[in-house]
Amino acid sequence: MTIKWGILGCGHIALQFLRGIQPSNKGIAAACAARNFEKAKAFAKTHNIDRAYESYEALASTPEIDAIYVANTHNAHFETVKLCLNAGKHVLCEKPLTVNANQTKVLIELASKNNVLLMEAVWTRFLPAIRSLQSAIQEGLIGEVVTVKADFSLNRELPTTHRLRNPELAGGALLDLGIYPITIASIVFQNAPHSIYAQCVLDDETGVDQRGFYTIDFGQGKTALLTSGYTQAAPCEAVISGTKGHIIVPHFLGAKSYQVCVQGEAPQVIDLPFDEGHEFCAEIEHFHDCLENGLTQSPILPLNKTLEMMQTMDEIRRQWGLKYSEELEQATAVSH
Amino acid sequence: MTIKWGILGCGHIALQFLRGIQPSNKGIAAACAARNFEKAKAFAKTHNIDRAYESYEALASTPEIDAIYVANTHNAHFETVKLCLNAGKHVLCEKPLTVNANQTKVLIELASKNNVLLMEAVWTRFLPAIRSLQSAIQEGLIGEVVTVKADFSLNRELPTTHRLRNPELAGGALLDLGIYPITIASIVFQNAPHSIYAQCVLDDETGVDQRGFYTIDFGQGKTALLTSGYTQAAPCEAVISGTKGHIIVPHFLGAKSYQVCVQGEAPQVIDLPFDEGHEFCAEIEHFHDCLENGLTQSPILPLNKTLEMMQTMDEIRRQWGLKYSEELEQATAVSH
């Protein structure tokens, strides 16, 4: 079985996907589409992709395509994924799956109705180092885990039109960067949050969250202290504290290793690297495996987990008073 | 001018003080006292201290003594420091100065009334590495500082009678350990907190805070995310994030160095070490300098800063619902 992929959106992240698919003998990139047809054609030519389409609709309705990788900006994910699911395609969609939880619920229903595989492309969850970390924690390596701290911040001079700053693109640090600290907390603690306390600093010019802090109580004394922002320089790491030791995960979103410090023992580094440019291999392989096994949900990232993550981000935005335009927040399945 | 010290309390911390005083040519340990007279005599004998007293009262009323280092457990600081101030002695008192802010206010008044120097022995504030760090931050080395994260946690099997777990000794992680993360945030941001959000996990057996989390908003988007506890293993470090770079301070409470990462430049380590056992030298030298200059408050740690720290810890305990016994919380200047 060769899975024929359509790539929707031909930007930087689509290129990453293409590099991720290359080592797989199960999938091939068979078509691509972009709102800018010239861009799609150039992308297809450069990467030896058979067909380029000038509309997402055309790509979605191509019978030869089995699955679509949704790689446009997340403000458009809801409508785009709906389109693909309604066309009966399996969908791997970049994170965040949608702008809010209500939209995610609609897509979950739609995927179920069409009996296709839908998965959010949160690459972190599929990485060998993270899978190993999760097992080690479950086996009690550092005792009972009580705290997760993580930060994913950037510090760049960005124009107000940049994706991260632009409210029309559902910008802000939370949906784009903050999803990673929340993900690592979710990977470690697994259960849904009990309560959340969130603070943020809004962008003077555009009104989205330029940086935010969220303390998530996972119950039974388990707490995550998380941060992200695009105007602060900070080490990108996760620190997981337990009753017997702690674990440090450098660049946790794309983890290649983790350091275990069990009390009374020498610190130990667990290396599970991957080649440069192959960041997405693990998630793509997993998607292929799910398809081969006839699954409509990933056992590693099931849709209720994606929904839980969106609900967490909804609650954080609610506390901040950060709402996007009605058009972006709407969640009706109009193109049903 | 030789400053003659009385040491009040002859435990582990008094020994640290003694080691700290030794390199100074300005002060000598002239007497000591402990509730257990045998302990005081043994301490005096071992360390060549002229006199040992069997009561704090006897020590405080000794005319030969200029200053007293208060080194008993913090539940007793309020009454003990009152005693010493009323005897007209200068006082260097271990942290925390008292159990709550109302007690601190009484001591501030009493020190002023008696025209003596009163200082809380928060050694961190006087360390060369921390003084250098503070200057570097003020000079804008990492731009505008926006976040401080710090954790001071222990993970030891402690009996319920241990100081840290015992409510009768005003136990709990906050007053003993948490004061350090709050201190580093205060050193970096300098102004008083605008608002505080605190969570904790109480000790099942004794009811004090076994671990706590506090997010302190210092205004203008400046936030400290702090933790401490005695049942979790965690790296003891402070991470200071700015708009141009970040600083990592390993073992920040007793900092000997700090690492500066300015964006676009190679990381740089600033070393300002001190010899093992000489942790308290800097604070003692500073106290001597204050006395020589006729000061009744430290310019590095003035009493309103000590009061602000106690108010912060009061607010955190209020949010947790953690109150000590009336006897411990009382703040009347009865021995006036």
XYZ file of C-alpha atoms in Angstrom:
672
model
C 0.000 0.000 0.000
C 1.467 3.330 -1.069
C -0.188 6.333 0.486
C -0.504 9.198 -1.948
C -0.251 12.549 -0.229
C -1.577 15.897 -1.268
C 0.244 18.835 0.285
C -2.004 21.786 1.007
C 0.012 24.966 1.444
C 3.505 25.209 -0.022
C 5.449 27.155 2.575
C 8.306 26.379 4.925
C 6.435 23.750 6.934
C 5.371 21.893 3.783
C 9.032 21.574 2.886
C 9.693 20.066 6.317
C 6.891 17.588 5.696
C 8.389 16.653 2.361
C 11.747 15.956 3.971
C 9.948 13.904 6.604
C 8.139 11.759 4.050
C 11.231 10.977 1.987
C 12.726 8.175 4.150
C 9.338 6.422 4.289
C 8.659 3.666 1.799
C 4.952 3.941 2.471
C 4.048 7.403 1.324
C 4.733 9.682 -1.622
C 3.908 13.309 -2.277
C 1.646 13.094 -5.314
C 0.216 16.607 -5.534
C 0.360 20.016 -3.975
C -1.765 23.140 -3.897
C -1.433 26.751 -2.872
C -3.657 29.802 -3.164
C -0.767 31.210 -5.207
C -0.629 28.904 -8.220
C 2.880 30.007 -9.230
C 4.119 29.010 -5.778
C 2.445 25.594 -6.066
C 3.913 25.008 -9.511
C 7.395 26.008 -8.382
C 7.111 23.764 -5.288
C 5.983 20.818 -7.435
C 8.762 21.351 -9.930
C 11.520 21.705 -7.331
C 10.422 18.603 -5.452
C 9.354 16.365 -8.333
C 5.693 16.350 -7.373
C 3.460 15.227 -10.258
C 0.654 17.734 -9.951
C 0.167 21.272 -8.738
C -3.272 22.755 -8.111
C -4.298 26.366 -7.828
C -7.013 25.730 -5.297
C -7.441 23.665 -2.141
C -10.782 22.525 -3.538
C -9.138 21.076 -6.633
C -6.585 19.210 -4.512
C -9.218 17.874 -2.123
C -11.369 16.541 -4.978
C -8.523 14.715 -6.741
C -9.429 11.007 -6.655
C -5.770 9.855 -6.740
C -4.988 11.447 -3.382
C -5.449 9.340 -0.209
C -4.364 11.775 2.457
C -3.822 15.509 2.753
C -1.223 17.290 4.838
C -2.736 20.649 5.835
C 0.049 23.185 6.037
C -1.601 26.557 5.612
C -1.822 29.047 8.508
C -3.949 27.892 11.442
C -6.568 30.614 11.080
C -7.650 28.705 7.944
C -7.372 25.159 9.318
C -11.033 24.807 10.279
C -12.397 25.533 6.795
C -9.562 23.705 5.064
C -9.799 20.521 7.107
C -13.590 20.538 6.701
C -13.088 20.689 2.949
C -10.671 17.762 2.980
C -12.767 15.617 5.332
C -15.890 16.273 3.269
C -13.916 15.099 0.237
C -13.292 11.833 2.107
C -9.559 12.365 2.543
C -7.498 11.328 5.537
C -6.011 14.449 7.104
C -2.806 15.236 8.926
C -3.141 18.881 9.971
C -0.466 21.138 11.402
C -0.921 22.322 14.975
C -3.091 23.837 16.282
C -5.844 21.845 14.566
C -8.228 24.785 14.882
C -8.546 28.155 16.601
C -10.880 26.910 19.350
C -12.411 23.772 20.831
C -15.827 24.226 19.218
C -14.199 24.057 15.803
C -12.273 20.946 16.858
C -15.535 19.273 17.912
C -17.035 19.895 14.470
C -13.995 18.381 12.755
C -14.034 15.340 15.055
C -17.666 14.697 14.124
C -16.947 15.212 10.461
C -13.983 12.812 10.469
C -16.096 10.210 12.232
C -18.984 10.693 9.785
C -16.632 10.280 6.814
C -14.776 7.393 8.475
C -11.337 8.898 7.753
C -8.195 9.334 9.839
C -7.742 12.802 11.307
C -4.624 13.665 13.291
C -3.046 16.874 14.546
C 0.612 17.079 13.525
C 2.132 17.723 16.952
C 5.520 16.256 16.060
C 6.764 16.342 19.676
C 4.423 13.553 20.749
C 5.868 11.092 18.216
C 9.591 11.670 18.727
C 11.601 8.670 19.963
C 13.099 10.682 22.852
C 9.658 11.786 24.030
C 8.165 8.297 23.691
C 11.081 6.969 25.739
C 10.716 9.754 28.317
C 7.027 9.015 28.690
C 7.710 5.304 29.303
C 10.489 6.066 31.773
C 8.194 8.366 33.746
C 5.359 5.823 33.728
C 7.790 3.222 35.047
C 8.548 5.521 37.986
C 12.114 6.468 37.069
C 11.883 9.753 39.013
C 9.177 8.644 41.441
C 5.884 10.462 41.370
C 6.054 13.441 39.027
C 4.894 16.602 40.758
C 5.981 19.520 38.578
C 6.573 20.245 34.907
C 8.142 23.521 33.885
C 8.575 24.437 30.263
C 9.123 27.501 28.157
C 9.112 28.003 24.426
C 9.954 31.595 23.662
C 11.363 33.418 20.696
C 12.812 36.859 20.642
C 12.651 38.305 17.185
C 11.852 41.643 15.659
C 8.664 40.810 13.792
C 6.524 43.121 11.643
C 2.925 43.567 12.836
C 1.788 41.614 9.786
C 3.781 38.527 10.836
C 1.729 35.418 11.563
C 2.703 35.497 15.245
C 1.554 39.081 15.774
C -1.409 39.271 13.426
C -4.860 38.773 15.013
C -6.371 38.135 11.558
C -4.163 35.034 11.340
C -5.191 34.007 14.906
C -1.769 35.184 16.028
C -0.270 35.359 19.485
C 2.309 33.265 21.307
C -0.162 30.780 22.804
C -1.537 28.997 19.736
C 1.778 28.906 17.925
C 4.402 28.469 20.672
C 2.496 27.857 23.901
C 0.977 24.686 22.512
C 4.390 23.038 23.016
C 4.786 23.668 26.767
C 1.164 22.588 27.223
C 1.901 19.476 25.141
C 4.878 18.407 27.252
C 2.807 18.863 30.427
C 0.048 16.783 28.854
C 2.543 14.083 27.843
C 3.887 13.859 31.388
C 0.654 14.126 33.380
C -1.718 12.583 30.792
C -4.980 13.488 32.546
C -6.996 16.625 31.773
C -6.277 19.861 33.684
C -8.260 20.477 36.879
C -7.758 24.224 36.893
C -5.770 26.880 35.087
C -4.393 30.273 36.074
C -3.142 32.388 33.211
C -1.582 35.811 32.831
C -0.354 37.529 29.707
C 1.166 40.648 28.246
C -0.614 41.806 25.109
C 1.120 43.166 22.030
C 0.858 46.973 22.184
C 0.244 47.233 18.476
C -1.827 44.212 17.518
C -3.505 43.100 20.759
C -2.499 39.420 20.668
C -0.508 37.768 23.496
C 3.163 38.580 23.064
C 3.942 36.469 26.105
C 1.941 34.434 28.544
C 2.285 32.433 31.728
C 0.001 29.586 32.681
C -0.063 27.505 35.789
C -2.039 24.330 35.173
C -3.172 22.225 38.103
C -3.488 18.582 37.057
C -4.855 17.477 40.425
C -3.245 15.478 43.243
C -0.623 18.171 43.692
C 0.623 17.944 40.107
C 1.331 21.308 38.570
C 2.701 22.641 35.307
C 4.316 26.082 35.183
C 4.449 27.076 31.542
C 5.508 30.080 29.513
C 5.843 31.199 25.955
C 6.343 34.432 24.159
C 7.864 36.112 21.137
C 9.532 39.010 22.944
C 11.739 37.281 25.493
C 14.953 35.329 25.374
C 14.787 32.186 27.477
C 16.279 28.710 27.473
C 13.972 26.360 25.586
C 13.796 23.446 27.963
C 11.430 21.377 30.021
C 12.214 20.400 33.600
C 10.228 17.542 35.089
C 10.445 17.150 38.873
C 9.574 14.007 40.718
C 9.834 12.703 44.236
C 12.984 10.699 43.386
C 14.716 12.821 40.810
C 14.310 15.193 37.905
C 14.586 15.164 34.127
C 15.766 17.990 31.899
C 14.733 17.982 28.235
C 16.699 20.453 26.124
C 14.714 21.892 23.177
C 11.835 19.712 24.352
C 9.567 20.369 21.373
C 12.081 18.667 19.080
C 13.736 16.524 21.741
C 16.724 14.428 20.712
C 17.772 13.512 24.234
C 16.931 13.948 27.887
C 18.982 14.071 31.043
C 17.920 12.017 34.046
C 19.084 12.985 37.540
C 17.948 10.366 40.023
C 18.922 11.230 43.571
C 21.982 9.352 44.725
C 22.927 8.299 41.191
C 25.150 9.845 38.535
C 23.221 11.926 35.974
C 22.498 10.012 32.783
C 21.832 11.291 29.265
C 19.471 9.293 27.055
C 20.182 10.042 23.388
C 17.539 9.312 20.773
C 18.539 11.572 17.923
C 17.190 11.984 14.417
C 18.808 13.485 11.362
C 18.532 17.175 10.558
C 15.478 17.774 8.387
C 13.824 14.555 9.559
C 11.877 16.169 12.399
C 8.531 14.971 11.065
C 9.512 11.390 10.127
C 8.150 9.848 13.325
C 4.740 11.478 13.075
C 4.429 10.631 9.367
C 5.430 7.002 9.955
C 2.852 6.805 12.718
C 0.175 8.243 10.413
C 1.084 5.662 7.773
C 0.879 2.898 10.386
C -2.538 4.110 11.506
C -3.774 4.037 7.910
C -2.333 0.573 7.287
C -4.133 -0.628 10.385
C -7.399 0.968 9.350
C -7.479 3.338 12.332
C -9.424 6.598 12.217
C -7.648 8.008 15.256
C -4.064 7.935 16.434
C -3.546 5.990 19.667
C -0.703 8.398 20.533
C -2.650 11.577 19.833
C -6.342 10.686 19.840
C -8.815 13.417 18.938
C -10.092 13.830 22.495
C -6.522 14.775 23.480
C -6.415 17.377 20.692
C -9.785 18.623 21.952
C -8.493 18.778 25.541
C -5.503 20.846 24.392
C -7.804 23.251 22.524
C -10.066 23.526 25.598
C -7.021 24.396 27.701
C -6.008 27.126 25.250
C -9.623 28.385 25.102
C -9.652 28.716 28.900
C -6.308 30.533 28.879
C -7.550 32.968 26.233
C -10.808 33.403 28.167
C -8.824 34.454 31.260
C -6.778 36.837 29.142
C -9.839 38.253 27.400
C -8.239 37.428 24.047
C -10.850 36.735 21.386
C -10.306 36.666 17.633
C -12.780 38.024 15.111
C -16.147 36.265 14.826
C -15.152 34.944 11.427
C -12.118 33.199 12.926
C -13.926 31.887 15.993
C -17.015 30.570 14.147
C -17.609 26.855 14.325
C -20.520 25.916 12.107
C -20.194 23.063 9.693
C -21.515 25.180 6.818
C -19.736 23.315 4.053
C -21.189 20.030 5.277
C 37.001 49.495 66.128
C 36.520 45.810 66.896
C 32.923 44.634 66.902
C 32.253 42.116 69.637
C 29.632 39.593 68.605
C 27.329 37.496 70.708
C 26.063 34.370 69.004
C 22.541 33.435 69.978
C 21.798 29.804 69.202
C 24.658 27.351 68.760
C 23.502 25.107 65.932
C 24.697 24.472 62.403
C 23.994 27.985 61.150
C 25.932 29.567 64.050
C 28.941 27.559 62.955
C 28.553 28.948 59.441
C 28.469 32.448 60.916
C 31.615 31.751 62.884
C 33.418 30.643 59.733
C 32.160 33.781 58.019
C 33.465 36.097 60.725
C 36.956 34.589 60.814
C 38.480 36.322 57.747
C 37.225 39.695 58.980
C 39.602 41.868 60.970
C 36.695 43.905 62.267
C 34.659 41.448 64.293
C 35.229 38.740 66.855
C 32.925 36.211 68.451
C 33.058 37.178 72.118
C 30.207 35.172 73.613
C 27.547 32.637 72.794
C 24.323 31.385 74.317
C 21.923 28.490 73.885
C 18.865 27.283 75.747
C 20.925 24.143 76.324
C 23.856 25.387 78.426
C 26.001 22.305 77.770
C 25.674 22.956 74.039
C 26.705 26.604 74.511
C 29.722 25.641 76.629
C 30.849 23.026 74.131
C 30.430 25.515 71.263
C 32.458 28.151 73.139
C 35.192 25.677 73.989
C 35.505 24.250 70.473
C 35.652 27.682 68.891
C 37.685 29.602 71.485
C 34.827 31.883 72.441
C 35.436 33.563 75.814
C 32.028 33.236 77.375
C 29.047 30.934 77.170
C 25.634 31.832 78.590
C 22.745 29.587 79.472
C 20.082 32.121 78.514
C 19.459 34.556 75.680
C 18.622 37.173 78.324
C 22.059 36.827 79.908
C 23.755 37.197 76.526
C 21.658 40.217 75.549
C 22.418 42.026 78.812
C 26.200 41.530 78.616
C 27.700 45.031 78.340
C 30.804 43.819 76.415
C 28.751 42.661 73.455
C 28.097 45.149 70.576
C 26.074 43.035 68.198
C 24.131 39.800 68.308
C 23.759 37.234 65.575
C 20.355 35.605 66.036
C 20.599 31.977 64.941
C 17.782 30.173 66.687
C 14.761 28.807 64.756
C 12.607 31.451 63.078
C 9.494 30.749 65.149
C 11.435 32.360 68.024
C 13.008 35.265 66.104
C 10.364 37.840 67.014
C 10.737 37.458 70.780
C 14.496 36.979 70.576
C 15.196 40.007 68.394
C 12.920 42.126 70.602
C 14.996 41.053 73.590
C 18.254 42.012 71.873
C 16.980 45.332 70.509
C 15.567 46.272 73.915
C 19.028 45.557 75.339
C 20.406 48.119 72.880
C 22.300 45.585 70.767
C 22.780 45.733 67.020
C 21.184 42.669 65.487
C 21.912 40.480 62.485
C 19.081 37.956 62.385
C 18.804 34.838 60.250
C 16.071 34.765 57.623
C 13.163 35.038 57.847
C 13.349 37.928 60.309
C 9.938 37.008 61.702
C 6.942 34.815 60.975
C 4.783 37.614 59.552
C 4.874 41.265 58.505
C 3.181 42.599 61.632
C 6.019 41.212 63.730
C 8.554 42.761 61.357
C 6.871 46.152 61.745
C 7.221 45.950 65.533
C 10.918 45.100 65.243
C 11.531 47.944 62.777
C 9.997 50.396 65.247
C 11.973 48.955 68.102
C 15.286 49.150 66.222
C 14.553 52.748 65.326
C 13.581 53.615 68.911
C 16.816 52.084 70.209
C 18.891 53.586 67.399
C 20.590 50.286 66.579
C 21.370 48.475 63.347
C 18.939 45.698 62.456
C 19.493 43.534 59.390
C 18.058 40.275 58.103
C 20.816 37.824 57.209
C 19.743 37.020 53.659
C 23.245 36.073 52.509
C 22.246 35.891 48.818
C 21.791 39.656 48.568
C 25.396 40.353 49.592
C 27.230 37.820 47.441
C 29.685 39.269 44.892
C 28.086 37.303 42.029
C 24.624 38.596 42.901
C 25.824 42.202 43.312
C 27.498 41.925 39.905
C 24.393 40.356 38.371
C 22.227 43.145 39.727
C 24.505 45.811 38.230
C 24.668 44.023 34.899
C 20.879 43.842 34.723
C 20.509 47.511 35.682
C 22.952 48.398 32.926
C 20.680 46.626 30.435
C 22.913 43.654 29.638
C 19.910 41.495 28.654
C 17.593 44.347 27.721
C 14.430 44.817 29.712
C 13.965 41.940 32.139
C 10.541 40.381 31.758
C 10.624 37.038 33.593
C 12.392 35.501 36.567
C 12.021 31.792 37.230
C 13.552 30.195 40.276
C 13.165 27.072 42.330
C 14.690 26.037 45.612
C 13.543 22.558 46.466
C 14.867 19.778 48.610
C 13.835 16.175 48.534
C 14.613 14.537 51.824
C 12.906 12.062 54.098
C 12.218 14.267 57.106
C 10.525 13.309 60.374
C 7.340 15.214 61.201
C 9.221 16.923 64.034
C 11.791 18.414 61.632
C 11.894 22.189 61.481
C 10.682 22.196 57.854
C 7.595 20.098 58.587
C 6.712 21.261 62.090
C 3.976 23.922 62.352
C 5.057 24.719 65.931
C 8.397 25.892 64.500
C 6.577 27.898 61.791
C 7.570 25.182 59.343
C 6.752 24.734 55.686
C 8.750 25.241 52.512
C 7.839 28.906 52.018
C 9.475 30.605 54.999
C 12.579 28.456 54.906
C 13.191 27.748 51.206
C 10.717 29.895 49.277
C 12.246 33.076 50.672
C 15.173 32.495 48.268
C 13.243 32.404 44.979
C 11.276 35.445 46.184
C 14.570 37.137 47.059
C 16.086 36.629 43.619
C 12.923 38.004 41.994
C 13.097 41.001 44.335
C 16.782 41.539 43.517
C 16.057 41.539 39.794
C 12.813 43.548 39.720
C 13.415 45.709 42.830
C 9.899 47.160 43.084
C 7.161 45.696 45.273
C 4.826 43.034 43.829
C 1.615 44.226 42.178
C -0.229 40.950 42.565
C 0.411 37.376 43.588
C -1.138 34.039 42.660
C -0.139 31.137 44.858
C -0.905 27.435 45.013
C 0.426 24.812 47.369
C 0.340 21.201 48.402
C 0.042 20.775 52.156
C 1.893 18.167 54.172
C -0.555 15.317 54.819
C 0.704 14.822 58.339
C 1.579 18.275 59.654
C -0.457 20.678 57.513
C 2.362 23.004 56.462
C 3.231 23.664 52.792
C 5.362 20.804 51.490
C 5.606 22.557 48.150
C 4.287 25.746 46.700
C 4.093 27.710 43.472
C 3.808 31.458 43.297
C 3.448 33.684 40.307
C 4.283 37.249 41.259
C 3.323 40.086 38.940
C 5.733 43.006 39.369
C 3.844 45.262 36.970
C 4.667 46.403 33.433
C 4.595 42.815 32.216
C 7.291 41.657 34.634
C 6.562 38.298 36.179
C 8.284 35.889 38.529
C 7.408 32.179 38.435
C 8.702 30.689 41.649
C 8.642 27.330 43.376
C 9.968 25.651 46.455
C 9.309 22.451 48.297
C 10.820 19.716 50.409
C 9.344 16.749 48.535
C 10.527 17.288 44.978
C 13.817 16.968 43.185
C 14.489 19.945 40.942
C 17.479 21.863 39.615
C 18.232 24.743 41.955
C 18.657 27.573 39.505
C 17.300 30.954 38.555
C 16.626 31.889 34.940
C 16.249 35.575 34.151
C 14.769 36.403 30.747
C 15.103 39.736 29.053
C 14.319 41.236 25.695
C 17.943 40.875 24.543
C 19.103 37.711 26.252
C 18.906 35.583 29.330
C 20.944 34.798 32.435
C 21.172 31.470 34.248
C 22.297 31.466 37.882
C 23.196 27.990 39.148
C 22.489 27.476 42.889
C 21.310 31.082 42.922
C 20.904 31.368 46.685
C 24.644 30.866 47.115
C 25.667 32.076 43.663
C 29.332 31.851 42.721
C 28.824 32.583 39.044
C 26.234 33.348 36.411
C 25.958 32.598 32.725
C 24.973 35.359 30.332
C 23.463 34.518 26.944
C 23.016 37.686 24.929
C 21.416 37.040 21.565
C 23.938 36.999 18.745
C 26.898 36.678 21.127
C 28.747 33.710 22.573
C 27.571 32.723 26.074
C 29.746 34.118 28.825
C 30.294 32.874 32.371
C 30.977 35.449 35.078
C 32.820 33.816 37.997
C 32.803 35.472 41.400
C 33.543 32.612 43.733
C 34.148 32.454 47.472
C 35.840 29.792 49.539
C 33.925 26.874 50.981
C 32.630 27.774 54.450
C 32.855 31.493 53.699
C 29.246 31.821 52.514
C 28.416 34.495 55.086
C 31.588 36.628 54.767
C 30.021 39.194 52.451
C 26.976 39.830 54.618
C 29.068 40.040 57.796
C 31.551 42.453 56.185
C 28.628 44.576 55.040
C 27.168 44.595 58.558
C 30.561 45.681 59.922
C 30.749 48.445 57.323
C 27.266 49.662 58.257
C 28.268 49.800 61.925
C 31.512 51.633 61.138
C 29.514 54.165 59.170
C 26.964 54.620 61.931
C 24.094 53.269 59.839
C 21.004 51.759 61.437
C 19.844 50.143 58.222
C 21.624 48.318 55.431
C 21.511 50.124 52.081
C 21.566 46.707 50.380
C 18.784 45.178 52.454
C 16.880 48.015 54.126
C 14.128 47.125 56.568
C 11.311 48.140 54.226
C 12.606 45.489 51.814
C 12.550 42.869 54.575
C 9.011 44.043 55.373
C 8.000 43.787 51.705
C 9.311 40.212 51.578
C 7.342 39.295 54.705
C 4.211 40.909 53.229
C 4.658 38.820 50.096
C 4.948 35.645 52.162
C 1.926 36.696 54.270
C -0.144 37.087 51.108
C 1.002 33.702 49.794
C 0.091 32.032 53.092
C -3.249 33.870 53.106
C -4.065 32.442 49.663
C -3.083 28.980 50.880
C -5.039 29.331 54.105
C -1.872 28.503 56.052
C -1.864 30.114 59.503
C 0.367 29.215 62.420
C -0.804 29.137 66.027
C -1.843 32.429 67.609
C 1.237 32.342 69.798
C 3.489 32.213 66.738
C 1.561 34.831 64.774
C 1.217 37.349 67.635
C 2.886 40.692 67.141
C 2.612 42.765 70.310
C 5.655 44.471 71.706
C 4.984 43.067 75.177
C 8.592 43.125 76.341
C 8.888 46.813 75.447
